mmCIF file of C-alpha atoms in Angstrom:
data_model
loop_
_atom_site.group_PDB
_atom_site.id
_atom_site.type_symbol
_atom_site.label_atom_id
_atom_site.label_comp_id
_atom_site.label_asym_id
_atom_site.label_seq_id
_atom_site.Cartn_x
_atom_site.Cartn_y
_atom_site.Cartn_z
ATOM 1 C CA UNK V 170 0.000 0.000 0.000
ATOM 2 C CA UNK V 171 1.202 3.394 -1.053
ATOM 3 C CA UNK V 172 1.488 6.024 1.534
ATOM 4 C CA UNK V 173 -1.207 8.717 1.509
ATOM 5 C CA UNK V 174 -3.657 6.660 -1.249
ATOM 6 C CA UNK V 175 -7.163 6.278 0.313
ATOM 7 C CA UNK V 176 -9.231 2.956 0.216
ATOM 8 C CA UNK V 177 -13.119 2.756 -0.606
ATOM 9 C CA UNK V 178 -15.531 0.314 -0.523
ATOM 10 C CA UNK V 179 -17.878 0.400 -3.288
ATOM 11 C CA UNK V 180 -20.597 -2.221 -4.767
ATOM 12 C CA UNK V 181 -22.978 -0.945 -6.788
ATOM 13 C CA UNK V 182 -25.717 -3.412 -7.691
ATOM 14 C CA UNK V 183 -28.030 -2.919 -11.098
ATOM 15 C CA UNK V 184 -31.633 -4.255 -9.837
ATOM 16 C CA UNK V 185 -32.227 -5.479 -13.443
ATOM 17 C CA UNK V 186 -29.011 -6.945 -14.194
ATOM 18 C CA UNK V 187 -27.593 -7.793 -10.161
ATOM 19 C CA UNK V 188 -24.115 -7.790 -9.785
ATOM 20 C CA UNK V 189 -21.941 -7.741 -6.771
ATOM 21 C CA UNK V 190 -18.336 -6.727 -7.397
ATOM 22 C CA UNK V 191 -15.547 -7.245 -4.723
ATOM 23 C CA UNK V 192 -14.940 -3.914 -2.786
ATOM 24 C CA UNK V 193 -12.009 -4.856 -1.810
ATOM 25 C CA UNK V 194 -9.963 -4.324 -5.301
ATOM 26 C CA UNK V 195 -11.139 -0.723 -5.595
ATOM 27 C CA UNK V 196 -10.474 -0.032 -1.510
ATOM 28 C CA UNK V 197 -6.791 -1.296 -2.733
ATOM 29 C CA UNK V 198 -6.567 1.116 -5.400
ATOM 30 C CA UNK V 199 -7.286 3.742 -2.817
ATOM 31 C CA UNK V 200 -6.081 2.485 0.301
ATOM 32 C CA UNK V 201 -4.516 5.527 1.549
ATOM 33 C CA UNK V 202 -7.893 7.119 2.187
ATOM 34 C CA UNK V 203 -9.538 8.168 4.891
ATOM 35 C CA UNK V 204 -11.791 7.499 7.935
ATOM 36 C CA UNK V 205 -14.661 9.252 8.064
ATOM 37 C CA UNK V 206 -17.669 9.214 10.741
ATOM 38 C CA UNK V 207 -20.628 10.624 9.482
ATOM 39 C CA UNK V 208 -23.830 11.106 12.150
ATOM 40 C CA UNK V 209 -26.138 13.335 10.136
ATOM 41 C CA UNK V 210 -28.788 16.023 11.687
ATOM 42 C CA UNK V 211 -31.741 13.756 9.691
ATOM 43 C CA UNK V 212 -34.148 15.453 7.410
ATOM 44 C CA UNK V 213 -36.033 12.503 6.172
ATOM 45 C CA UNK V 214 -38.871 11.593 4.576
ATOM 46 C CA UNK V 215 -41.770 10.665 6.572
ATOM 47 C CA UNK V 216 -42.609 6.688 6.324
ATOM 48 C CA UNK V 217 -44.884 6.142 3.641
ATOM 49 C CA UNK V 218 -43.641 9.210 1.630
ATOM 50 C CA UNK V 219 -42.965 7.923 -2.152
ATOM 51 C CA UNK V 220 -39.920 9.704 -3.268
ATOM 52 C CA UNK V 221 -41.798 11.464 -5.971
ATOM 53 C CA UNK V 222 -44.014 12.932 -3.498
ATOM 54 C CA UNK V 223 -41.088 14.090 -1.536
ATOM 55 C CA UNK V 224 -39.352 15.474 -4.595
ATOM 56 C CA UNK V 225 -42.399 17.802 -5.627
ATOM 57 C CA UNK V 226 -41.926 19.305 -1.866
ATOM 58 C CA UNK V 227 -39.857 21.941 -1.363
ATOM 59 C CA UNK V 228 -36.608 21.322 0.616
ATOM 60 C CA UNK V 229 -34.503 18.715 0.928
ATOM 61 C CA UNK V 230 -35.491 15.319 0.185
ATOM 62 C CA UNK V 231 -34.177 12.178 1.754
ATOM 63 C CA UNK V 232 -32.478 9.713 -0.520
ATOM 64 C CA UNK V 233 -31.657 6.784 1.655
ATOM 65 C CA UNK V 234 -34.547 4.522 2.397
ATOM 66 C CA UNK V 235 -33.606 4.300 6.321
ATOM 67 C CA UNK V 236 -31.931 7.607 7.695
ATOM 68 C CA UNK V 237 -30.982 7.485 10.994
ATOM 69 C CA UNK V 238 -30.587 4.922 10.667
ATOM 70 C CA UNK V 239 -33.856 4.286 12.808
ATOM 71 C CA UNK V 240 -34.569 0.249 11.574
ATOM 72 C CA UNK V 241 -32.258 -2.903 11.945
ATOM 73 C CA UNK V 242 -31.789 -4.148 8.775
ATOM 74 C CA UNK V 243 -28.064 -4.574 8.272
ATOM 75 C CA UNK V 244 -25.375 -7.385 7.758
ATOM 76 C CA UNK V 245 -21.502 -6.781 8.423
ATOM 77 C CA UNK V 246 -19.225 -7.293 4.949
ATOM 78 C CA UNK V 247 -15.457 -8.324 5.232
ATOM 79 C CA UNK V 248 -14.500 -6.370 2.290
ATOM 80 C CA UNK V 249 -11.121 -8.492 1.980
ATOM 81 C CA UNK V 250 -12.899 -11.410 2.377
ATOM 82 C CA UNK V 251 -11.683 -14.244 -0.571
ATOM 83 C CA UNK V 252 -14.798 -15.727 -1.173
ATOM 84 C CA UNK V 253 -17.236 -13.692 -3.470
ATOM 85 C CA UNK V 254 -20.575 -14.355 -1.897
ATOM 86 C CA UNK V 255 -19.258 -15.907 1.763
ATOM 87 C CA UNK V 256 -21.909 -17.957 4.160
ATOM 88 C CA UNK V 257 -24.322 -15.593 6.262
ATOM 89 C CA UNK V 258 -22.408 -13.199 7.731
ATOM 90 C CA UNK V 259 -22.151 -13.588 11.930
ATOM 91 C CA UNK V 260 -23.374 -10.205 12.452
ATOM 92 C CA UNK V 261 -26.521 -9.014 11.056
ATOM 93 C CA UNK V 262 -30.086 -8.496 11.966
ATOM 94 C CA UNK V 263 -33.062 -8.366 9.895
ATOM 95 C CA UNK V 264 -35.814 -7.501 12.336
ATOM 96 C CA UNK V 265 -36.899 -4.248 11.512
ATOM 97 C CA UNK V 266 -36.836 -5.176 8.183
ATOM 98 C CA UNK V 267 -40.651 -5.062 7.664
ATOM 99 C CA UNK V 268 -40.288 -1.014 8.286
ATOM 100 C CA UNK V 269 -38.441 -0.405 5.104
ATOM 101 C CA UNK V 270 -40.317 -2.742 3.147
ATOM 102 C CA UNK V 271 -40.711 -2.151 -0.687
ATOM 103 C CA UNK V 272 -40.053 -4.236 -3.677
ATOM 104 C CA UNK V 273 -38.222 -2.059 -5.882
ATOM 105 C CA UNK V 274 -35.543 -2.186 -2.933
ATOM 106 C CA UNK V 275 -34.457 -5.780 -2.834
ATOM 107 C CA UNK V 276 -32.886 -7.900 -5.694
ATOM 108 C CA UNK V 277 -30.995 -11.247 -5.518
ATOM 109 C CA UNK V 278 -27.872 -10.026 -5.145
ATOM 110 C CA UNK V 279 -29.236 -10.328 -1.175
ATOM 111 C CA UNK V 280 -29.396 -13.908 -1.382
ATOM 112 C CA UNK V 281 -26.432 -14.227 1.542
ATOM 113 C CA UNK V 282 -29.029 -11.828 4.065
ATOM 114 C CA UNK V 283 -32.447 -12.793 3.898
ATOM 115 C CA UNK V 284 -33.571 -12.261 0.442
ATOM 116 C CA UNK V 285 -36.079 -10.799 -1.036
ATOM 117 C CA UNK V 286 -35.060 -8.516 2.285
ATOM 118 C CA UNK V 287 -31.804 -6.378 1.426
ATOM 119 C CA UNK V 288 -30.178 -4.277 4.431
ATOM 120 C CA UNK V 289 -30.995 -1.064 4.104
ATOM 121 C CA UNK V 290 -27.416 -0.175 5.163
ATOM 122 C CA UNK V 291 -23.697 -2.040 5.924
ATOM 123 C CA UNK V 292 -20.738 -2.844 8.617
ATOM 124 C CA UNK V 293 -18.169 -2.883 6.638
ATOM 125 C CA UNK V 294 -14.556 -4.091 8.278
ATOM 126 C CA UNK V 295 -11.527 -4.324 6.006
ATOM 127 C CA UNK V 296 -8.380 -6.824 7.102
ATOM 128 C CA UNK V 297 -9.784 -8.214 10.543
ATOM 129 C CA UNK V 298 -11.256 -11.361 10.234
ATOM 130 C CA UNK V 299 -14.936 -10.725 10.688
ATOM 131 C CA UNK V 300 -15.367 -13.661 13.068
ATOM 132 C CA UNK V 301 -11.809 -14.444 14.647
ATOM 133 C CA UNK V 302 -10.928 -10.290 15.274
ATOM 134 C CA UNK V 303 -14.625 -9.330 16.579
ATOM 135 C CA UNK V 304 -14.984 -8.043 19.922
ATOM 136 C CA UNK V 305 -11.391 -8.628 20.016
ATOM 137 C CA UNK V 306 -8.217 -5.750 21.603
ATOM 138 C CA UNK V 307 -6.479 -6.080 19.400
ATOM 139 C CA UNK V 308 -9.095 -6.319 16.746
ATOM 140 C CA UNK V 309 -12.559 -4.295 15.722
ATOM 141 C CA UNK V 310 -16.314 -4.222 17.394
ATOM 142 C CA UNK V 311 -19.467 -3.191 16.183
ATOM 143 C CA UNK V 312 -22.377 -2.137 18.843
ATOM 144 C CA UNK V 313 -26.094 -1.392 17.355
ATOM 145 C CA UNK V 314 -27.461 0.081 20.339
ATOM 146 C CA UNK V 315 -30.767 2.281 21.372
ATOM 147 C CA UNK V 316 -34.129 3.018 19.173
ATOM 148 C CA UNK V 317 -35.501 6.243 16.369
ATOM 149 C CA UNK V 318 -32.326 6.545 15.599
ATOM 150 C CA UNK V 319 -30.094 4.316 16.292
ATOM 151 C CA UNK V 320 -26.671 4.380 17.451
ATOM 152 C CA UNK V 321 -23.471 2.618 15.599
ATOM 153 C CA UNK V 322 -20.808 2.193 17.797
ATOM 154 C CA UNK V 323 -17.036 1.300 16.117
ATOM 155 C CA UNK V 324 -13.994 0.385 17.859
ATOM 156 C CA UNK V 325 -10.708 -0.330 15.416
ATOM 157 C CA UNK V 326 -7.965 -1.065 17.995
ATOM 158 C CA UNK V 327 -4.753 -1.392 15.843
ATOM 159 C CA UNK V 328 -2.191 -0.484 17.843
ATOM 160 C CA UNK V 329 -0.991 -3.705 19.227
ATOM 161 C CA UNK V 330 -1.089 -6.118 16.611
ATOM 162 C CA UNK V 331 2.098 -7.660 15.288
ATOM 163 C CA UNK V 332 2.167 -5.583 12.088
ATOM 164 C CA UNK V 333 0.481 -2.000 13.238
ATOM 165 C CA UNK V 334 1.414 -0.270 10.191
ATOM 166 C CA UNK V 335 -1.461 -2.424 7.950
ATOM 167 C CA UNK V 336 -4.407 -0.717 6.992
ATOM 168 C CA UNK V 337 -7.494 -2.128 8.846
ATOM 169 C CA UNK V 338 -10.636 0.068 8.463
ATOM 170 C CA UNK V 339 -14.569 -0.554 10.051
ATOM 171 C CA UNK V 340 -16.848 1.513 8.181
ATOM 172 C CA UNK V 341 -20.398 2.432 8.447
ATOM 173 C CA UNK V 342 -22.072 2.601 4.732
ATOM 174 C CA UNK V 343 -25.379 3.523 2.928
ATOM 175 C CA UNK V 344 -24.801 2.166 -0.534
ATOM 176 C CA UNK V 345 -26.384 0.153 -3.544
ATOM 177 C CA UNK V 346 -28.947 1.979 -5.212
ATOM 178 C CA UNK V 347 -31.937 -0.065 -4.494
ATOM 179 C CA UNK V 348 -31.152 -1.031 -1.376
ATOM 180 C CA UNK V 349 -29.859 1.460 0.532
ATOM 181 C CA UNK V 350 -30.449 4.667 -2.013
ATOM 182 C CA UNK V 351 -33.357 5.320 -3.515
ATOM 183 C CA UNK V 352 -34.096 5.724 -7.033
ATOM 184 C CA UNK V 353 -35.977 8.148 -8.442
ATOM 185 C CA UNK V 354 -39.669 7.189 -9.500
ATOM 186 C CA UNK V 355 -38.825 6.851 -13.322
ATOM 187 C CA UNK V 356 -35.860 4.151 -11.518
ATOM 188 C CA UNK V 357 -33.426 6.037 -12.951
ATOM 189 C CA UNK V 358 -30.268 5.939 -10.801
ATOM 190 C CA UNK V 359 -29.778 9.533 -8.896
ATOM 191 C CA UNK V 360 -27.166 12.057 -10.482
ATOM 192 C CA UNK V 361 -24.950 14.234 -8.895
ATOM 193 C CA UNK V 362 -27.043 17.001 -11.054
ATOM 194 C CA UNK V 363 -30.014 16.097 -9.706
ATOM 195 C CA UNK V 364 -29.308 18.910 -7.283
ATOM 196 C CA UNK V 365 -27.170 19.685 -3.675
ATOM 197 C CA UNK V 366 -26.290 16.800 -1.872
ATOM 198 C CA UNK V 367 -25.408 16.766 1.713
ATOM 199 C CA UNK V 368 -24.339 14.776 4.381
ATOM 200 C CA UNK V 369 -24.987 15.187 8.265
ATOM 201 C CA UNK V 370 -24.326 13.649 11.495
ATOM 202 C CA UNK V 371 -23.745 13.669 15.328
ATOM 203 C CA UNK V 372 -20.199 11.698 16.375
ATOM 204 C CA UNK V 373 -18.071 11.128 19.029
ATOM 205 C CA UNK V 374 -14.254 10.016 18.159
ATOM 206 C CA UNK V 375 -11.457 9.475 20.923
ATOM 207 C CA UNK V 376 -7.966 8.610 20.105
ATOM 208 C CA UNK V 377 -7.236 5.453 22.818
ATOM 209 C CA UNK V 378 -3.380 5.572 23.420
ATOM 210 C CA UNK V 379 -0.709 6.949 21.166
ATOM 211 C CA UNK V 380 0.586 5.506 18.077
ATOM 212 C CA UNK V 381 2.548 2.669 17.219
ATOM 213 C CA UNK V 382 3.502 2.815 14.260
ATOM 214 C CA UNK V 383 6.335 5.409 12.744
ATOM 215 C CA UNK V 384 6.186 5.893 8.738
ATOM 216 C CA UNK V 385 2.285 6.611 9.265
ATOM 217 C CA UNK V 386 -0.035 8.248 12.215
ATOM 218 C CA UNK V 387 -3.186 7.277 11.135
ATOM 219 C CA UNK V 388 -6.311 7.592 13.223
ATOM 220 C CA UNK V 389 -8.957 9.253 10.595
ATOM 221 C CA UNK V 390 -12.355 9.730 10.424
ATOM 222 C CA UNK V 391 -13.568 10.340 7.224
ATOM 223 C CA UNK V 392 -16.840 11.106 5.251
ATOM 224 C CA UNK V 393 -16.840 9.357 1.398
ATOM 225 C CA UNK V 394 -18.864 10.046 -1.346
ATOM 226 C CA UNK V 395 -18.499 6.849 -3.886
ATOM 227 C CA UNK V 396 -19.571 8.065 -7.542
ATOM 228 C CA UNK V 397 -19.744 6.194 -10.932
ATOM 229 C CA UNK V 398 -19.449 7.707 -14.501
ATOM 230 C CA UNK V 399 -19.588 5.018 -16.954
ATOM 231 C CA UNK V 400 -17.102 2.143 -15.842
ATOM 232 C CA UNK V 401 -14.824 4.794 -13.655
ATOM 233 C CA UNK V 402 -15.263 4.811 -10.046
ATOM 234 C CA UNK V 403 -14.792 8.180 -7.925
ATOM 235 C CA UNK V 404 -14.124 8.835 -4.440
ATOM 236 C CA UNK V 405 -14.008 11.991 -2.768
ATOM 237 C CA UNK V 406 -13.569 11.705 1.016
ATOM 238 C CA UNK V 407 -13.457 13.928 3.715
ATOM 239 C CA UNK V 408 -11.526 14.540 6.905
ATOM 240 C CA UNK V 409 -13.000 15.178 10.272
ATOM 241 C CA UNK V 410 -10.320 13.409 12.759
ATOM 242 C CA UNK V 411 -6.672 13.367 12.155
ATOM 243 C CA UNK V 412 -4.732 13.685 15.598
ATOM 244 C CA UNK V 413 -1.782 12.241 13.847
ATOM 245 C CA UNK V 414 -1.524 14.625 10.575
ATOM 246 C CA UNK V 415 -1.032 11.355 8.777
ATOM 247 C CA UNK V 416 -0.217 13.360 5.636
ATOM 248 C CA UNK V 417 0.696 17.199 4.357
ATOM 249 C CA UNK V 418 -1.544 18.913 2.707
ATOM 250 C CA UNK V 419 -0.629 19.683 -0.579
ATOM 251 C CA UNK V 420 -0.608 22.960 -2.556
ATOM 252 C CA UNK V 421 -4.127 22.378 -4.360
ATOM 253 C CA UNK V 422 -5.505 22.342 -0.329
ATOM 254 C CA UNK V 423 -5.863 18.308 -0.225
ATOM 255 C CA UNK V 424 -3.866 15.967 1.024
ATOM 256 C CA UNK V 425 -4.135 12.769 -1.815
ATOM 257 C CA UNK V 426 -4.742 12.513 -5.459
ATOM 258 C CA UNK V 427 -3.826 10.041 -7.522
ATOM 259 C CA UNK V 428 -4.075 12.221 -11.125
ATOM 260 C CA UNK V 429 -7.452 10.275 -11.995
ATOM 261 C CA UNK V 430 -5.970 7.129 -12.857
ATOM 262 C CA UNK V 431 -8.667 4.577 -13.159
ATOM 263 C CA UNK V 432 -11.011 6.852 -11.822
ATOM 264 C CA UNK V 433 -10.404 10.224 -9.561
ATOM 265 C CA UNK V 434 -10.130 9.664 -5.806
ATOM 266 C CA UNK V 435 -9.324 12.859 -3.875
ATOM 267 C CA UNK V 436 -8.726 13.030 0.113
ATOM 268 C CA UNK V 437 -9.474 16.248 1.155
ATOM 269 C CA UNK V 438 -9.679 18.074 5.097
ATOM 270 C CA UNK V 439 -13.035 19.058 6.113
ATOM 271 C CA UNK V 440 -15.055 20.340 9.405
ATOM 272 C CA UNK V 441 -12.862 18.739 12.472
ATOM 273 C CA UNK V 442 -14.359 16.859 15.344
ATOM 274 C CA UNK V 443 -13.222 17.512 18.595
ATOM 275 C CA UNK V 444 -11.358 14.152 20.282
ATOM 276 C CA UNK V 445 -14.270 13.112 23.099
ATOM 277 C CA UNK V 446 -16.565 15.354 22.555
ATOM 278 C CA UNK V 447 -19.974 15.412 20.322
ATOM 279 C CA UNK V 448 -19.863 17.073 17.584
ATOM 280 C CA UNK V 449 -21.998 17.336 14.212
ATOM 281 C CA UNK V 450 -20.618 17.312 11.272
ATOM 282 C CA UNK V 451 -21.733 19.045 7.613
ATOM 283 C CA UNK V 452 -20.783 18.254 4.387
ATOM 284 C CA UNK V 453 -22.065 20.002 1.801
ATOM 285 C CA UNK V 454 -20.382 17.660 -1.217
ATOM 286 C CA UNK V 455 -22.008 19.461 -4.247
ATOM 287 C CA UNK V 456 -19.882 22.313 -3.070
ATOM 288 C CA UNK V 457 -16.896 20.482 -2.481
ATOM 289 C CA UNK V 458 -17.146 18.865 -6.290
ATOM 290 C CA UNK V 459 -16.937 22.089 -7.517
ATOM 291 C CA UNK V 460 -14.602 23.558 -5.486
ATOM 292 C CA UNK V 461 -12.307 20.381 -6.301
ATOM 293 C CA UNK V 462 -13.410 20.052 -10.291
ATOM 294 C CA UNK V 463 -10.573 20.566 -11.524
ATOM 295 C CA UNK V 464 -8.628 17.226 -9.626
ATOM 296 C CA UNK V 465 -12.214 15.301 -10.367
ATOM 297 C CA UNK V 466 -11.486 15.288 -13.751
ATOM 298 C CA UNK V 467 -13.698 18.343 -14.832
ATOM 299 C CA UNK V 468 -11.538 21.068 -15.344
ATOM 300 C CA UNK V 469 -14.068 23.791 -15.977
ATOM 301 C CA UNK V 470 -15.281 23.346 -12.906
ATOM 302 C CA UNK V 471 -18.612 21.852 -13.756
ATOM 303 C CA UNK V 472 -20.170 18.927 -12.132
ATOM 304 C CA UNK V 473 -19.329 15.132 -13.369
ATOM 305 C CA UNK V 474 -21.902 14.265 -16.237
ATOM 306 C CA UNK V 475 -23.768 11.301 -15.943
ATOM 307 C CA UNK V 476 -22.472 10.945 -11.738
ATOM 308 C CA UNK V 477 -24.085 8.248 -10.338
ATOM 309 C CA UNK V 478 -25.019 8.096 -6.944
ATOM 310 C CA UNK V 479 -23.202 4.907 -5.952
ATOM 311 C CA UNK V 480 -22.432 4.837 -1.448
ATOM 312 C CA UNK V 481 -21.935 7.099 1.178
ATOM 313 C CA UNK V 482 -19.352 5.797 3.333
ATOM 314 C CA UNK V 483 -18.400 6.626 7.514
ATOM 315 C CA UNK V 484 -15.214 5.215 8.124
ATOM 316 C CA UNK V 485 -12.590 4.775 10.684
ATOM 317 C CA UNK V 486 -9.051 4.087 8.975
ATOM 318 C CA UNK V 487 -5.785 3.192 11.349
ATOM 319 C CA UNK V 488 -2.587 2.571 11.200
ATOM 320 C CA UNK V 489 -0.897 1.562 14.514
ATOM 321 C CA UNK V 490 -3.952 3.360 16.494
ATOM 322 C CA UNK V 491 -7.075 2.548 18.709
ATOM 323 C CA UNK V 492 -10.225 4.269 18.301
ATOM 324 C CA UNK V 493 -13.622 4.559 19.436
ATOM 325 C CA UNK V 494 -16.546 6.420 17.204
ATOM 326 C CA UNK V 495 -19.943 6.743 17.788
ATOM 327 C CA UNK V 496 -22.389 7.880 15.156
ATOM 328 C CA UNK V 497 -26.116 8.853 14.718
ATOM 329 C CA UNK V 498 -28.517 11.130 13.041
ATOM 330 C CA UNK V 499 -27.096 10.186 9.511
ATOM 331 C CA UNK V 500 -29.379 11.818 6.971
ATOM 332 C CA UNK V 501 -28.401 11.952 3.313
ATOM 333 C CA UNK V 502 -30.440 15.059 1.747
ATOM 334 C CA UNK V 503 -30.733 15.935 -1.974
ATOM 335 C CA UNK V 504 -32.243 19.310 -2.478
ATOM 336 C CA UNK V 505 -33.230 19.897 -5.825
ATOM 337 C CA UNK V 506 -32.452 22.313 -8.118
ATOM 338 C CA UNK V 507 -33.818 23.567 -11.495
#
């Protein structure tokens, strides 16, 4: 892995046509990448609310299926994890399921959960073992605890393992559009252009220890928008938690690029959570695409044609580090424009 490159998780899933790629081949490409934790103010729309009703509102509109999240519908995903479609996963719980019901939101790629149920949003953990490293120090832990909304607690304890300068990541996502993101009511996937998208939250991040490992302090939290044009995959991710300044920031005001090779991914710093304390985070990304055109491979500093909505990603990324994040109130809002 190549100092500074971010990793992202992405598997976006075509309802008609389901396919599954492995995350873990495009998290490699950007592996340098941040952790973001993203507990969003909600703003979502009320149960029973088609999204075409919503979209004829004014305001924002809500274009994940369960903000919050409120409803336990979720499986964990070992994005490393050799086999392409692995047994049931040992964490995941489909009993609140029945609340985000709606048949234009499950396809068989969801055979491994509970098909025709899909989760309506993802643990992801990338190089612990899902079942030998859970609950483990060192190792990761995932706690889904309390009611409307929930609350996701993460612990990636890093710091003591016998090679603490590996990547190892646990990640909260909203992804898939049709299971987690809705589509709009012509099923059309939505666009970047489809107006200003925004991310919020409530978190809580602490730093447990020092670190432990000496080409790389990494104990980020980072926000990632996950983007398709065509074939390409794009990640733009944002920091909020960097007690280690695991990289410079470079002259264009972000701290990793990789030129748009295979895609653009692009690491930049964003609104900064206090260690301990709650905080709640903004990100306004359609902002932040323009602002950053020009190293998202649109120079005029336009939008990405064709940008399809793809995951929203909260994750915690460590290199020879423990920390503890707690996130809630995730809303993902799309106000639209024109």
């Amino acid at each position: 892995m190549n100092h500074g490159k971010p990793a992202n998780r992405v598997k976006p899933v075509n309802r008609v046509k389901p396919v599954r790629p492995r995350i873990a081949g495009v998290r490699r490409a950007l592996r340098g990448r941040t952790l973001v934790v993203i507990m969003v103010a909600a703003l979502a729309v009320p149960l029973g609310l088609t999204a075409s009703a919503a979209a004829s509102a004014a305001g924002p509109v809500s274009v994940v299926y369960d903000p919050g999240p409120t409803n336990r519908c979720w499986e964990l995903v070992q994005e490393d994890d050799p086999n392409p479609l692995p047994a049931l996963s040992p964490l995941q719980d489909s009993s609140g399921c029945a609340a985000d019901a709606d048949p234009t939101r499950d396809d068989t790629s969801c055979a491994d959960f509970a098909y025709p149920d899909c989760p309506a949003w993802r643990l992801h953990t990338y190089d612990w073992d899902y079942t030998d490293d859970f609950g483990r120090t060192p190792g990761y832990d995932f706690q889904v605890t309390g009611g409307a909304p929930l609350t996701i607690a993460m612990d990636n304890d890093n710091a003591e393992t016998a090679d603490p300068c590996t990547l190892r990541e646990t990640a909260f996502s909203y992804e898939y559009p049709s299971s987690s993101i809705r589509r709009k009511p012509d099923w059309s996937a939505y666009q970047l252009t489809d107006g200003d998208l925004t991310v919020s939250y409530d978190a809580d991040i602490q730093q447990n220890g020092g670190f432990t490992c000496a080409s790389e302090k990494r104990a980020i939290l980072t926000t990632d928008l996950i983007y398709s044009v065509g074939s390409q995959t794009y990640v733009l991710s944002v920091v909020h938690f960097d007690p280690g300044h695991f990289t410079p920031i470079q002259q264009g005001g972000y701290y990793w690029w990789n030129n748009c090779d295979g895609g653009c991914r692009l690491t930049v710093p964003g609104q900064q959570l206090t260690a301990g304390a709650d905080g709640t985070v903004t990100v306004d990304f359609t902002a932040l695409l323009k602002q950053y055109a020009p190293y998202l491979g649109n120079a005029d500093g336009t939008l990405p044609a064709n940008a399809q909505l793809t995951a929203i990603q909260i994750v915690a990324s460590n290199k020879g580090s423990d920390t503890s994040t707690r996130l809630t109130n995730v809303a993902v809002n799309l106000t639209p424009t024109g």
